[in-house]
Short mmCIF file of C-alpha atoms in Angstrom, two decimals:
data_model
loop_
_atom_site.label_atom_id
_atom_site.label_comp_id
_atom_site.label_asym_id
_atom_site.label_seq_id
_atom_site.Cartn_x
_atom_site.Cartn_y
_atom_site.Cartn_z
CA UNK Y 1 -19.80 -3.86 -13.55
CA UNK Y 2 -17.41 -1.37 -12.43
CA UNK Y 3 -18.31 1.05 -14.59
CA UNK Y 4 -22.06 1.26 -14.19
CA UNK Y 5 -22.10 1.19 -10.35
CA UNK Y 6 -19.47 3.95 -10.03
CA UNK Y 7 -21.84 5.72 -12.81
CA UNK Y 8 -24.77 5.30 -10.68
CA UNK Y 9 -22.97 6.21 -7.65
CA UNK Y 10 -22.17 9.52 -9.46
CA UNK Y 11 -25.57 10.34 -10.11
CA UNK Y 12 -27.38 9.10 -6.81
CA UNK Y 13 -28.07 11.39 -4.06
CA UNK Y 14 -28.52 10.33 -0.58
CA UNK Y 15 -27.88 7.62 1.53
CA UNK Y 16 -28.02 3.72 1.07
CA UNK Y 17 -27.61 1.27 4.31
CA UNK Y 18 -26.66 4.62 6.03
CA UNK Y 19 -23.63 5.40 3.45
CA UNK Y 20 -23.40 8.12 1.51
CA UNK Y 21 -24.96 6.78 -2.24
CA UNK Y 22 -21.64 7.00 -3.93
CA UNK Y 23 -19.40 5.37 -1.37
CA UNK Y 24 -22.12 2.40 -1.61
CA UNK Y 25 -21.79 2.24 -5.11
CA UNK Y 26 -18.22 2.55 -4.70
CA UNK Y 27 -18.02 -0.22 -2.38
CA UNK Y 28 -20.16 -2.64 -4.74
CA UNK Y 29 -17.84 -1.86 -7.55
CA UNK Y 30 -14.69 -2.96 -5.75
CA UNK Y 31 -16.30 -6.20 -5.38
CA UNK Y 32 -16.21 -6.47 -9.11
CA UNK Y 33 -12.80 -7.94 -9.53
CA UNK Y 34 -9.27 -7.50 -10.28
CA UNK Y 35 -10.06 -5.54 -13.67
CA UNK Y 36 -13.01 -3.52 -11.94
CA UNK Y 37 -10.71 -2.58 -9.48
CA UNK Y 38 -8.09 -1.44 -11.72
CA UNK Y 39 -10.69 0.70 -13.59
CA UNK Y 40 -11.39 2.43 -10.31
CA UNK Y 41 -7.91 3.31 -9.44
CA UNK Y 42 -7.81 4.75 -12.73
CA UNK Y 43 -10.75 6.79 -11.77
CA UNK Y 44 -9.11 8.38 -8.99
CA UNK Y 45 -6.96 10.27 -11.05
CA UNK Y 46 -10.18 11.80 -12.99
CA UNK Y 47 -12.14 12.47 -10.01
CA UNK Y 48 -12.01 16.21 -9.01
CA UNK Y 49 -14.53 15.75 -5.70
CA UNK Y 50 -11.76 14.64 -2.78
CA UNK Y 51 -14.53 12.93 -1.07
CA UNK Y 52 -15.67 10.57 -3.60
CA UNK Y 53 -11.69 9.98 -4.33
CA UNK Y 54 -11.64 8.62 -0.80
CA UNK Y 55 -14.61 6.13 -1.84
CA UNK Y 56 -12.68 5.06 -5.08
CA UNK Y 57 -9.39 5.00 -2.89
CA UNK Y 58 -11.11 2.60 -0.52
CA UNK Y 59 -12.92 0.49 -3.47
CA UNK Y 60 -9.76 0.53 -5.59
CA UNK Y 61 -7.59 -1.15 -2.62
CA UNK Y 62 -9.34 -4.13 -1.81
CA UNK Y 63 -6.62 -6.31 -2.87
CA UNK Y 64 -2.76 -6.56 -2.39
CA UNK Y 65 -0.36 -6.23 -5.14
CA UNK Y 66 2.16 -4.36 -7.39
CA UNK Y 67 -0.56 -2.54 -8.98
CA UNK Y 68 -2.10 -1.34 -5.92
CA UNK Y 69 1.42 -0.48 -3.95
CA UNK Y 70 1.85 1.94 -7.30
CA UNK Y 71 -1.29 3.29 -6.75
CA UNK Y 72 -0.86 4.30 -3.47
CA UNK Y 73 2.59 5.66 -4.50
CA UNK Y 74 0.63 8.00 -6.93
CA UNK Y 75 -1.57 8.85 -4.08
CA UNK Y 76 1.09 9.82 -1.75
CA UNK Y 77 2.85 11.81 -4.80
CA UNK Y 78 -0.20 13.34 -6.32
CA UNK Y 79 -0.51 17.38 -5.51
CA UNK Y 80 -4.18 17.04 -5.44
CA UNK Y 81 -4.29 14.29 -2.87
CA UNK Y 82 -5.67 15.54 0.31
CA UNK Y 83 -3.82 14.61 3.77
CA UNK Y 84 -6.60 12.38 4.65
CA UNK Y 85 -6.48 10.56 1.22
CA UNK Y 86 -2.57 10.10 1.78
CA UNK Y 87 -3.02 9.01 5.46
CA UNK Y 88 -5.68 6.45 4.33
CA UNK Y 89 -3.39 5.06 1.22
CA UNK Y 90 -0.56 4.92 3.76
CA UNK Y 91 -2.43 2.74 6.18
CA UNK Y 92 -3.26 0.55 3.19
CA UNK Y 93 0.38 0.39 1.96
CA UNK Y 94 1.96 -0.36 5.27
CA UNK Y 95 -0.61 -3.68 5.28
CA UNK Y 96 0.27 -4.65 1.83
CA UNK Y 97 3.97 -3.84 1.04
CA UNK Y 98 7.06 -5.75 2.94
CA UNK Y 99 8.69 -3.41 5.49
CA UNK Y 100 12.07 -2.75 4.14
CA UNK Y 101 10.42 -1.69 0.95
CA UNK Y 102 7.61 0.52 2.57
CA UNK Y 103 9.07 2.11 5.20
CA UNK Y 104 11.23 4.60 3.53
CA UNK Y 105 8.11 5.10 1.06
CA UNK Y 106 5.85 5.84 4.00
CA UNK Y 107 8.70 8.37 5.82
CA UNK Y 108 8.58 10.27 2.43
CA UNK Y 109 4.64 10.31 2.09
CA UNK Y 110 4.97 11.58 5.83
CA UNK Y 111 6.52 14.92 4.66
CA UNK Y 112 3.87 15.49 2.58
CA UNK Y 113 1.29 15.87 5.21
CA UNK Y 114 0.38 19.08 6.28
CA UNK Y 115 -2.28 19.07 8.39
CA UNK Y 116 -1.09 18.37 12.32
CA UNK Y 117 -3.77 16.42 13.41
CA UNK Y 118 -3.20 14.39 10.08
CA UNK Y 119 0.66 14.51 10.37
CA UNK Y 120 0.81 12.98 14.39
CA UNK Y 121 -2.03 10.07 12.97
CA UNK Y 122 0.69 9.28 10.31
CA UNK Y 123 3.28 8.91 12.98
CA UNK Y 124 1.28 6.85 15.23
CA UNK Y 125 0.84 4.54 11.94
CA UNK Y 126 4.55 4.25 11.17
CA UNK Y 127 5.22 4.04 15.16
CA UNK Y 128 2.73 1.01 14.95
CA UNK Y 129 3.98 -0.43 12.07
CA UNK Y 130 7.64 0.23 12.16
CA UNK Y 131 8.21 0.94 15.82
CA UNK Y 132 10.76 -0.67 18.25
CA UNK Y 133 9.01 -3.65 19.01
CA UNK Y 134 8.81 -4.83 15.83
#
């Protein structure tokens, strides 16, 4: 089901329910269960369009577990990931991985964000999850 939906999304144009068509189809594909989401995460590595990769990142992150955490770490380490992708992956990662394991990984990921506004957003994320009130 995920393969069919993502394929339709790659060919669709326009919007569906006020979302870009690819995003709408990716969200639906994310509802295809754990095997479908694993397939979606693998597609992130193959997708060249950064906006579509964001859609796949969201769709492939609709669960928690070691495979999803490893996917987020792959996004952090990928030279082709945009700063927006890294920031979004960091948000998902911070919400799903215990703090003791996540904090050092996210600190390293923050160093890979070069856009000043997004680096500030990453620092806000780190303070939100790991600041002194925690």
